[in-house]
mmCIF file of C-alpha atoms in Angstrom:
data_model
loop_
_atom_site.group_PDB
_atom_site.id
_atom_site.type_symbol
_atom_site.label_atom_id
_atom_site.label_comp_id
_atom_site.label_asym_id
_atom_site.label_seq_id
_atom_site.Cartn_x
_atom_site.Cartn_y
_atom_site.Cartn_z
ATOM 1 C CA ASP A 1 0.000 0.000 0.000
ATOM 2 C CA GLN A 2 1.578 3.224 -1.227
ATOM 3 C CA GLN A 3 0.869 5.762 1.504
ATOM 4 C CA VAL A 4 2.541 8.637 -0.340
ATOM 5 C CA LYS A 5 1.979 8.922 -4.071
ATOM 6 C CA GLN A 6 3.464 11.102 -6.747
ATOM 7 C CA ASN A 7 1.361 10.259 -9.753
ATOM 8 C CA SER A 8 3.386 12.158 -12.327
ATOM 9 C CA PRO A 9 6.639 10.323 -13.104
ATOM 10 C CA SER A 10 7.951 13.310 -15.032
ATOM 11 C CA LEU A 11 7.349 16.992 -15.729
ATOM 12 C CA SER A 12 8.858 19.209 -18.402
ATOM 13 C CA VAL A 13 8.810 23.004 -18.012
ATOM 14 C CA GLN A 14 10.275 25.973 -19.852
ATOM 15 C CA GLU A 15 12.817 28.118 -18.020
ATOM 16 C CA GLY A 16 11.162 31.039 -16.264
ATOM 17 C CA ARG A 17 7.786 29.331 -15.998
ATOM 18 C CA ILE A 18 6.193 27.778 -12.930
ATOM 19 C CA SER A 19 6.808 24.123 -12.028
ATOM 20 C CA ILE A 20 4.094 22.432 -9.980
ATOM 21 C CA LEU A 21 4.834 19.048 -8.463
ATOM 22 C CA ASN A 22 2.023 17.152 -6.774
ATOM 23 C CA CYS A 23 1.832 14.624 -3.976
ATOM 24 C CA ASP A 24 -1.070 12.747 -2.378
ATOM 25 C CA TYR A 25 -1.104 10.788 0.860
ATOM 26 C CA THR A 26 -3.514 8.350 2.438
ATOM 27 C CA ASN A 27 -2.353 8.081 6.058
ATOM 28 C CA SER A 28 -4.272 10.639 8.129
ATOM 29 C CA MET A 29 -1.651 10.335 10.895
ATOM 30 C CA PHE A 30 0.901 12.131 8.732
ATOM 31 C CA ASP A 31 1.302 15.678 9.984
ATOM 32 C CA TYR A 32 4.691 16.774 8.716
ATOM 33 C CA PHE A 33 5.687 16.876 5.067
ATOM 34 C CA LEU A 34 8.982 17.449 3.307
ATOM 35 C CA TRP A 35 10.260 17.829 -0.223
ATOM 36 C CA TYR A 36 13.648 16.512 -1.219
ATOM 37 C CA LYS A 37 15.576 17.104 -4.421
ATOM 38 C CA LYS A 38 17.923 14.492 -5.823
ATOM 39 C CA TYR A 39 20.602 14.782 -8.479
ATOM 40 C CA PRO A 40 22.031 11.631 -10.102
ATOM 41 C CA ALA A 41 24.602 9.802 -7.956
ATOM 42 C CA GLU A 42 23.851 12.012 -4.953
ATOM 43 C CA GLY A 43 21.681 11.575 -1.895
ATOM 44 C CA PRO A 44 18.388 13.457 -1.490
ATOM 45 C CA THR A 45 18.808 17.071 -0.381
ATOM 46 C CA PHE A 46 16.242 18.672 1.899
ATOM 47 C CA LEU A 47 14.354 21.470 0.157
ATOM 48 C CA ILE A 48 11.366 22.659 2.167
ATOM 49 C CA SER A 49 8.909 21.343 4.727
ATOM 50 C CA ILE A 50 5.483 22.094 6.124
ATOM 51 C CA SER A 51 3.656 21.192 9.280
ATOM 52 C CA SER A 52 -0.026 20.315 9.169
ATOM 53 C CA ILE A 53 -0.840 23.375 11.270
ATOM 54 C CA LYS A 54 -0.005 25.466 8.206
ATOM 55 C CA ASP A 55 -1.333 25.468 4.670
ATOM 56 C CA LYS A 56 1.568 27.263 3.029
ATOM 57 C CA ASN A 57 5.283 27.636 3.514
ATOM 58 C CA GLU A 58 7.535 29.734 1.315
ATOM 59 C CA ASP A 59 11.303 29.818 0.891
ATOM 60 C CA GLY A 60 12.602 31.937 -1.956
ATOM 61 C CA ARG A 61 11.471 30.434 -5.259
ATOM 62 C CA PHE A 62 9.950 27.411 -3.521
ATOM 63 C CA THR A 63 6.476 27.277 -1.983
ATOM 64 C CA VAL A 64 4.742 24.241 -0.559
ATOM 65 C CA PHE A 65 0.958 24.154 -0.236
ATOM 66 C CA LEU A 66 -0.902 21.680 1.960
ATOM 67 C CA ASN A 67 -4.585 20.781 1.597
ATOM 68 C CA LYS A 68 -5.327 18.557 4.577
ATOM 69 C CA SER A 69 -8.918 17.814 3.656
ATOM 70 C CA ALA A 70 -7.831 16.533 0.247
ATOM 71 C CA LYS A 71 -4.657 14.918 1.656
ATOM 72 C CA HIS A 72 -2.723 16.688 -1.052
ATOM 73 C CA LEU A 73 0.365 18.822 -1.182
ATOM 74 C CA SER A 74 2.163 20.575 -3.971
ATOM 75 C CA LEU A 75 5.528 22.201 -4.538
ATOM 76 C CA HIS A 76 5.655 25.333 -6.676
ATOM 77 C CA ILE A 77 8.924 26.549 -8.156
ATOM 78 C CA VAL A 78 8.810 30.060 -9.587
ATOM 79 C CA PRO A 79 10.629 30.920 -11.753
ATOM 80 C CA SER A 80 11.997 27.547 -12.821
ATOM 81 C CA GLN A 81 15.674 27.352 -13.734
ATOM 82 C CA PRO A 82 17.636 24.683 -15.647
ATOM 83 C CA GLY A 83 19.552 23.903 -12.439
ATOM 84 C CA ASP A 84 16.260 22.808 -10.874
ATOM 85 C CA SER A 85 16.262 19.760 -13.151
ATOM 86 C CA ALA A 86 16.356 16.795 -10.767
ATOM 87 C CA VAL A 87 14.148 14.143 -9.177
ATOM 88 C CA TYR A 88 11.817 15.550 -6.531
ATOM 89 C CA PHE A 89 10.565 13.371 -3.703
ATOM 90 C CA CYS A 90 7.674 14.105 -1.416
ATOM 91 C CA ALA A 91 7.984 12.583 2.074
ATOM 92 C CA ALA A 92 5.791 12.464 5.141
ATOM 93 C CA PHE A 93 5.824 11.357 8.750
ATOM 94 C CA ALA A 94 3.641 11.377 11.828
ATOM 95 C CA ASN A 95 5.281 13.990 14.036
ATOM 96 C CA ALA A 96 2.861 13.403 16.904
ATOM 97 C CA GLY A 97 3.468 16.791 18.447
ATOM 98 C CA GLY A 98 7.228 16.508 18.218
ATOM 99 C CA THR A 99 7.519 13.168 19.956
ATOM 100 C CA SER A 100 8.106 11.130 16.819
ATOM 101 C CA TYR A 101 11.588 10.404 15.547
ATOM 102 C CA GLY A 102 10.928 11.289 11.932
ATOM 103 C CA LYS A 103 10.625 7.977 10.092
ATOM 104 C CA LEU A 104 9.915 9.113 6.550
ATOM 105 C CA THR A 105 7.573 7.588 3.991
ATOM 106 C CA PHE A 106 8.530 8.681 0.481
ATOM 107 C CA GLY A 107 6.685 8.977 -2.792
ATOM 108 C CA GLN A 108 8.110 7.464 -5.963
ATOM 109 C CA GLY A 109 9.538 10.743 -7.191
ATOM 110 C CA THR A 110 8.913 13.078 -10.129
ATOM 111 C CA ILE A 111 11.631 13.850 -12.663
ATOM 112 C CA LEU A 112 11.598 17.591 -13.384
ATOM 113 C CA THR A 113 13.274 18.836 -16.544
ATOM 114 C CA VAL A 114 13.577 22.584 -17.036
ATOM 115 C CA HIS A 115 14.416 23.525 -20.613
ATOM 116 C CA PRO A 116 16.452 26.670 -21.351
ATOM 117 C CA GLY B 1 32.149 16.644 9.232
ATOM 118 C CA ALA B 2 29.957 18.979 7.250
ATOM 119 C CA GLY B 3 27.544 16.329 6.037
ATOM 120 C CA VAL B 4 26.626 12.665 6.190
ATOM 121 C CA SER B 5 29.354 10.529 4.702
ATOM 122 C CA GLN B 6 28.885 7.001 3.384
ATOM 123 C CA SER B 7 31.418 4.448 2.202
ATOM 124 C CA PRO B 8 32.004 2.790 -0.103
ATOM 125 C CA ARG B 9 30.177 4.759 -2.808
ATOM 126 C CA TYR B 10 29.916 1.661 -4.967
ATOM 127 C CA LYS B 11 30.101 -2.002 -4.070
ATOM 128 C CA VAL B 12 29.885 -5.028 -6.336
ATOM 129 C CA ALA B 13 29.341 -8.279 -4.471
ATOM 130 C CA LYS B 14 29.070 -11.820 -5.686
ATOM 131 C CA ARG B 15 25.882 -13.558 -4.666
ATOM 132 C CA GLY B 16 26.375 -15.142 -1.272
ATOM 133 C CA GLN B 17 29.056 -12.688 -0.185
ATOM 134 C CA ASP B 18 28.714 -10.607 3.003
ATOM 135 C CA VAL B 19 28.951 -6.807 2.744
ATOM 136 C CA ALA B 20 29.308 -3.970 5.246
ATOM 137 C CA LEU B 21 28.241 -0.414 4.492
ATOM 138 C CA ARG B 22 29.417 2.472 6.654
ATOM 139 C CA CYS B 23 27.755 5.735 7.630
ATOM 140 C CA ASP B 24 29.309 8.749 9.376
ATOM 141 C CA PRO B 25 26.438 11.020 10.452
ATOM 142 C CA ILE B 26 26.545 14.750 11.065
ATOM 143 C CA SER B 27 28.317 15.363 14.358
ATOM 144 C CA GLY B 28 25.897 15.684 17.251
ATOM 145 C CA HIS B 29 22.906 14.203 15.431
ATOM 146 C CA VAL B 30 21.157 11.805 17.754
ATOM 147 C CA SER B 31 18.937 10.168 15.138
ATOM 148 C CA LEU B 32 20.271 7.946 12.371
ATOM 149 C CA PHE B 33 18.279 6.188 9.678
ATOM 150 C CA TRP B 34 18.996 3.648 6.965
ATOM 151 C CA TYR B 35 16.896 3.591 3.806
ATOM 152 C CA GLN B 36 16.935 1.351 0.743
ATOM 153 C CA GLN B 37 16.193 2.817 -2.685
ATOM 154 C CA ALA B 38 15.404 0.520 -5.593
ATOM 155 C CA LEU B 39 15.738 1.801 -9.130
ATOM 156 C CA GLY B 40 12.935 4.200 -10.038
ATOM 157 C CA GLN B 41 11.451 4.189 -6.549
ATOM 158 C CA GLY B 42 11.558 6.419 -3.510
ATOM 159 C CA PRO B 43 13.698 5.495 -0.504
ATOM 160 C CA GLU B 44 12.156 2.939 1.858
ATOM 161 C CA PHE B 45 12.817 2.884 5.592
ATOM 162 C CA LEU B 46 14.982 0.091 6.944
ATOM 163 C CA THR B 47 15.950 0.948 10.525
ATOM 164 C CA TYR B 48 16.348 3.775 13.058
ATOM 165 C CA PHE B 49 18.834 4.497 15.846
ATOM 166 C CA GLN B 50 18.584 6.983 18.658
ATOM 167 C CA ASN B 51 22.185 7.280 19.808
ATOM 168 C CA GLU B 52 23.341 3.668 20.143
ATOM 169 C CA ALA B 53 19.869 2.207 20.645
ATOM 170 C CA GLN B 54 18.166 0.600 17.660
ATOM 171 C CA LEU B 55 14.572 1.615 18.306
ATOM 172 C CA ASP B 56 12.960 0.498 15.066
ATOM 173 C CA LYS B 57 14.093 -2.234 12.688
ATOM 174 C CA SER B 58 10.709 -2.903 11.186
ATOM 175 C CA GLY B 59 11.887 -2.182 7.638
ATOM 176 C CA LEU B 60 14.731 -4.684 7.507
ATOM 177 C CA PRO B 61 13.642 -7.124 4.780
ATOM 178 C CA SER B 62 15.124 -10.282 6.308
ATOM 179 C CA ASP B 63 17.355 -11.567 9.072
ATOM 180 C CA ARG B 64 20.260 -11.304 6.645
ATOM 181 C CA PHE B 65 20.213 -7.561 7.295
ATOM 182 C CA PHE B 66 21.819 -6.275 10.477
ATOM 183 C CA ALA B 67 22.662 -2.738 11.588
ATOM 184 C CA GLU B 68 24.628 -1.392 14.505
ATOM 185 C CA ARG B 69 25.760 1.922 15.986
ATOM 186 C CA PRO B 70 27.784 0.832 18.998
ATOM 187 C CA GLU B 71 29.049 4.226 20.172
ATOM 188 C CA GLY B 72 26.167 6.357 19.022
ATOM 189 C CA SER B 73 27.971 7.899 16.067
ATOM 190 C CA VAL B 74 29.201 5.765 13.121
ATOM 191 C CA SER B 75 26.786 3.102 11.926
ATOM 192 C CA THR B 76 27.289 -0.033 9.867
ATOM 193 C CA LEU B 77 24.674 -1.861 7.819
ATOM 194 C CA LYS B 78 25.656 -5.463 7.200
ATOM 195 C CA ILE B 79 24.054 -7.753 4.678
ATOM 196 C CA GLN B 80 24.886 -11.434 4.912
ATOM 197 C CA ARG B 81 24.736 -13.891 2.018
ATOM 198 C CA THR B 82 23.778 -11.187 -0.472
ATOM 199 C CA GLN B 83 21.167 -11.962 -3.110
ATOM 200 C CA GLN B 84 20.365 -10.238 -6.396
ATOM 201 C CA GLU B 85 17.263 -8.582 -4.951
ATOM 202 C CA ASP B 86 19.516 -6.771 -2.468
ATOM 203 C CA SER B 87 20.863 -4.654 -5.345
ATOM 204 C CA ALA B 88 19.869 -1.068 -4.549
ATOM 205 C CA VAL B 89 21.190 2.228 -3.257
ATOM 206 C CA TYR B 90 21.501 2.247 0.525
ATOM 207 C CA LEU B 91 21.047 5.692 2.029
ATOM 208 C CA CYS B 92 21.966 6.821 5.486
ATOM 209 C CA ALA B 93 20.414 9.929 7.033
ATOM 210 C CA SER B 94 20.850 11.749 10.313
ATOM 211 C CA SER B 95 18.736 14.369 11.990
ATOM 212 C CA ALA B 96 18.556 16.582 15.034
ATOM 213 C CA HIS B 97 14.771 16.922 14.893
ATOM 214 C CA THR B 98 12.512 17.014 11.852
ATOM 215 C CA GLU B 99 14.642 17.454 8.728
ATOM 216 C CA ALA B 100 16.767 14.437 7.873
ATOM 217 C CA PHE B 101 20.022 15.001 5.991
ATOM 218 C CA PHE B 102 21.121 12.253 3.649
ATOM 219 C CA GLY B 103 24.475 10.916 2.579
ATOM 220 C CA GLN B 104 25.370 10.213 -1.054
ATOM 221 C CA GLY B 105 24.427 6.572 -0.674
ATOM 222 C CA THR B 106 26.154 3.284 -1.422
ATOM 223 C CA ARG B 107 25.147 1.621 -4.664
ATOM 224 C CA LEU B 108 25.237 -2.134 -4.102
ATOM 225 C CA THR B 109 25.191 -4.433 -7.103
ATOM 226 C CA VAL B 110 24.952 -8.160 -6.483
ATOM 227 C CA VAL B 111 26.102 -10.286 -9.408
#
Protein backbone atom coordinates (compact mmCIF):
# COMPACT_ATOMS: atom_id res chain seq x y z
CA ASP A 1 0.00 0.00 0.00
CA GLN A 2 1.58 3.22 -1.23
CA GLN A 3 0.87 5.76 1.50
CA VAL A 4 2.54 8.64 -0.34
CA LYS A 5 1.98 8.92 -4.07
CA GLN A 6 3.46 11.10 -6.75
CA ASN A 7 1.36 10.26 -9.75
CA SER A 8 3.39 12.16 -12.33
CA PRO A 9 6.64 10.32 -13.10
CA SER A 10 7.95 13.31 -15.03
CA LEU A 11 7.35 16.99 -15.73
CA SER A 12 8.86 19.21 -18.40
CA VAL A 13 8.81 23.00 -18.01
CA GLN A 14 10.27 25.97 -19.85
CA GLU A 15 12.82 28.12 -18.02
CA GLY A 16 11.16 31.04 -16.26
CA ARG A 17 7.79 29.33 -16.00
CA ILE A 18 6.19 27.78 -12.93
CA SER A 19 6.81 24.12 -12.03
CA ILE A 20 4.09 22.43 -9.98
CA LEU A 21 4.83 19.05 -8.46
CA ASN A 22 2.02 17.15 -6.77
CA CYS A 23 1.83 14.62 -3.98
CA ASP A 24 -1.07 12.75 -2.38
CA TYR A 25 -1.10 10.79 0.86
CA THR A 26 -3.51 8.35 2.44
CA ASN A 27 -2.35 8.08 6.06
CA SER A 28 -4.27 10.64 8.13
CA MET A 29 -1.65 10.33 10.89
CA PHE A 30 0.90 12.13 8.73
CA ASP A 31 1.30 15.68 9.98
CA TYR A 32 4.69 16.77 8.72
CA PHE A 33 5.69 16.88 5.07
CA LEU A 34 8.98 17.45 3.31
CA TRP A 35 10.26 17.83 -0.22
CA TYR A 36 13.65 16.51 -1.22
CA LYS A 37 15.58 17.10 -4.42
CA LYS A 38 17.92 14.49 -5.82
CA TYR A 39 20.60 14.78 -8.48
CA PRO A 40 22.03 11.63 -10.10
CA ALA A 41 24.60 9.80 -7.96
CA GLU A 42 23.85 12.01 -4.95
CA GLY A 43 21.68 11.57 -1.89
CA PRO A 44 18.39 13.46 -1.49
CA THR A 45 18.81 17.07 -0.38
CA PHE A 46 16.24 18.67 1.90
CA LEU A 47 14.35 21.47 0.16
CA ILE A 48 11.37 22.66 2.17
CA SER A 49 8.91 21.34 4.73
CA ILE A 50 5.48 22.09 6.12
CA SER A 51 3.66 21.19 9.28
CA SER A 52 -0.03 20.31 9.17
CA ILE A 53 -0.84 23.37 11.27
CA LYS A 54 -0.01 25.47 8.21
CA ASP A 55 -1.33 25.47 4.67
CA LYS A 56 1.57 27.26 3.03
CA ASN A 57 5.28 27.64 3.51
CA GLU A 58 7.54 29.73 1.32
CA ASP A 59 11.30 29.82 0.89
CA GLY A 60 12.60 31.94 -1.96
CA ARG A 61 11.47 30.43 -5.26
CA PHE A 62 9.95 27.41 -3.52
CA THR A 63 6.48 27.28 -1.98
CA VAL A 64 4.74 24.24 -0.56
CA PHE A 65 0.96 24.15 -0.24
CA LEU A 66 -0.90 21.68 1.96
CA ASN A 67 -4.59 20.78 1.60
CA LYS A 68 -5.33 18.56 4.58
CA SER A 69 -8.92 17.81 3.66
CA ALA A 70 -7.83 16.53 0.25
CA LYS A 71 -4.66 14.92 1.66
CA HIS A 72 -2.72 16.69 -1.05
CA LEU A 73 0.37 18.82 -1.18
CA SER A 74 2.16 20.58 -3.97
CA LEU A 75 5.53 22.20 -4.54
CA HIS A 76 5.66 25.33 -6.68
CA ILE A 77 8.92 26.55 -8.16
CA VAL A 78 8.81 30.06 -9.59
CA PRO A 79 10.63 30.92 -11.75
CA SER A 80 12.00 27.55 -12.82
CA GLN A 81 15.67 27.35 -13.73
CA PRO A 82 17.64 24.68 -15.65
CA GLY A 83 19.55 23.90 -12.44
CA ASP A 84 16.26 22.81 -10.87
CA SER A 85 16.26 19.76 -13.15
CA ALA A 86 16.36 16.79 -10.77
CA VAL A 87 14.15 14.14 -9.18
CA TYR A 88 11.82 15.55 -6.53
CA PHE A 89 10.57 13.37 -3.70
CA CYS A 90 7.67 14.10 -1.42
CA ALA A 91 7.98 12.58 2.07
CA ALA A 92 5.79 12.46 5.14
CA PHE A 93 5.82 11.36 8.75
CA ALA A 94 3.64 11.38 11.83
CA ASN A 95 5.28 13.99 14.04
CA ALA A 96 2.86 13.40 16.90
CA GLY A 97 3.47 16.79 18.45
CA GLY A 98 7.23 16.51 18.22
CA THR A 99 7.52 13.17 19.96
CA SER A 100 8.11 11.13 16.82
CA TYR A 101 11.59 10.40 15.55
CA GLY A 102 10.93 11.29 11.93
CA LYS A 103 10.63 7.98 10.09
CA LEU A 104 9.92 9.11 6.55
CA THR A 105 7.57 7.59 3.99
CA PHE A 106 8.53 8.68 0.48
CA GLY A 107 6.68 8.98 -2.79
CA GLN A 108 8.11 7.46 -5.96
CA GLY A 109 9.54 10.74 -7.19
CA THR A 110 8.91 13.08 -10.13
CA ILE A 111 11.63 13.85 -12.66
CA LEU A 112 11.60 17.59 -13.38
CA THR A 113 13.27 18.84 -16.54
CA VAL A 114 13.58 22.58 -17.04
CA HIS A 115 14.42 23.52 -20.61
CA PRO A 116 16.45 26.67 -21.35
CA GLY B 1 32.15 16.64 9.23
CA ALA B 2 29.96 18.98 7.25
CA GLY B 3 27.54 16.33 6.04
CA VAL B 4 26.63 12.67 6.19
CA SER B 5 29.35 10.53 4.70
CA GLN B 6 28.89 7.00 3.38
CA SER B 7 31.42 4.45 2.20
CA PRO B 8 32.00 2.79 -0.10
CA ARG B 9 30.18 4.76 -2.81
CA TYR B 10 29.92 1.66 -4.97
CA LYS B 11 30.10 -2.00 -4.07
CA VAL B 12 29.88 -5.03 -6.34
CA ALA B 13 29.34 -8.28 -4.47
CA LYS B 14 29.07 -11.82 -5.69
CA ARG B 15 25.88 -13.56 -4.67
CA GLY B 16 26.38 -15.14 -1.27
CA GLN B 17 29.06 -12.69 -0.19
CA ASP B 18 28.71 -10.61 3.00
CA VAL B 19 28.95 -6.81 2.74
CA ALA B 20 29.31 -3.97 5.25
CA LEU B 21 28.24 -0.41 4.49
CA ARG B 22 29.42 2.47 6.65
CA CYS B 23 27.76 5.74 7.63
CA ASP B 24 29.31 8.75 9.38
CA PRO B 25 26.44 11.02 10.45
CA ILE B 26 26.55 14.75 11.06
CA SER B 27 28.32 15.36 14.36
CA GLY B 28 25.90 15.68 17.25
CA HIS B 29 22.91 14.20 15.43
CA VAL B 30 21.16 11.81 17.75
CA SER B 31 18.94 10.17 15.14
CA LEU B 32 20.27 7.95 12.37
CA PHE B 33 18.28 6.19 9.68
CA TRP B 34 19.00 3.65 6.97
CA TYR B 35 16.90 3.59 3.81
CA GLN B 36 16.94 1.35 0.74
CA GLN B 37 16.19 2.82 -2.69
CA ALA B 38 15.40 0.52 -5.59
CA LEU B 39 15.74 1.80 -9.13
CA GLY B 40 12.94 4.20 -10.04
CA GLN B 41 11.45 4.19 -6.55
CA GLY B 42 11.56 6.42 -3.51
CA PRO B 43 13.70 5.50 -0.50
CA GLU B 44 12.16 2.94 1.86
CA PHE B 45 12.82 2.88 5.59
CA LEU B 46 14.98 0.09 6.94
CA THR B 47 15.95 0.95 10.53
CA TYR B 48 16.35 3.77 13.06
CA PHE B 49 18.83 4.50 15.85
CA GLN B 50 18.58 6.98 18.66
CA ASN B 51 22.19 7.28 19.81
CA GLU B 52 23.34 3.67 20.14
CA ALA B 53 19.87 2.21 20.65
CA GLN B 54 18.17 0.60 17.66
CA LEU B 55 14.57 1.61 18.31
CA ASP B 56 12.96 0.50 15.07
CA LYS B 57 14.09 -2.23 12.69
CA SER B 58 10.71 -2.90 11.19
CA GLY B 59 11.89 -2.18 7.64
CA LEU B 60 14.73 -4.68 7.51
CA PRO B 61 13.64 -7.12 4.78
CA SER B 62 15.12 -10.28 6.31
CA ASP B 63 17.35 -11.57 9.07
CA ARG B 64 20.26 -11.30 6.65
CA PHE B 65 20.21 -7.56 7.30
CA PHE B 66 21.82 -6.27 10.48
CA ALA B 67 22.66 -2.74 11.59
CA GLU B 68 24.63 -1.39 14.51
CA ARG B 69 25.76 1.92 15.99
CA PRO B 70 27.78 0.83 19.00
CA GLU B 71 29.05 4.23 20.17
CA GLY B 72 26.17 6.36 19.02
CA SER B 73 27.97 7.90 16.07
CA VAL B 74 29.20 5.77 13.12
CA SER B 75 26.79 3.10 11.93
CA THR B 76 27.29 -0.03 9.87
CA LEU B 77 24.67 -1.86 7.82
CA LYS B 78 25.66 -5.46 7.20
CA ILE B 79 24.05 -7.75 4.68
CA GLN B 80 24.89 -11.43 4.91
CA ARG B 81 24.74 -13.89 2.02
CA THR B 82 23.78 -11.19 -0.47
CA GLN B 83 21.17 -11.96 -3.11
CA GLN B 84 20.37 -10.24 -6.40
CA GLU B 85 17.26 -8.58 -4.95
CA ASP B 86 19.52 -6.77 -2.47
CA SER B 87 20.86 -4.65 -5.35
CA ALA B 88 19.87 -1.07 -4.55
CA VAL B 89 21.19 2.23 -3.26
CA TYR B 90 21.50 2.25 0.53
CA LEU B 91 21.05 5.69 2.03
CA CYS B 92 21.97 6.82 5.49
CA ALA B 93 20.41 9.93 7.03
CA SER B 94 20.85 11.75 10.31
CA SER B 95 18.74 14.37 11.99
CA ALA B 96 18.56 16.58 15.03
CA HIS B 97 14.77 16.92 14.89
CA THR B 98 12.51 17.01 11.85
CA GLU B 99 14.64 17.45 8.73
CA ALA B 100 16.77 14.44 7.87
CA PHE B 101 20.02 15.00 5.99
CA PHE B 102 21.12 12.25 3.65
CA GLY B 103 24.48 10.92 2.58
CA GLN B 104 25.37 10.21 -1.05
CA GLY B 105 24.43 6.57 -0.67
CA THR B 106 26.15 3.28 -1.42
CA ARG B 107 25.15 1.62 -4.66
CA LEU B 108 25.24 -2.13 -4.10
CA THR B 109 25.19 -4.43 -7.10
CA VAL B 110 24.95 -8.16 -6.48
CA VAL B 111 26.10 -10.29 -9.41
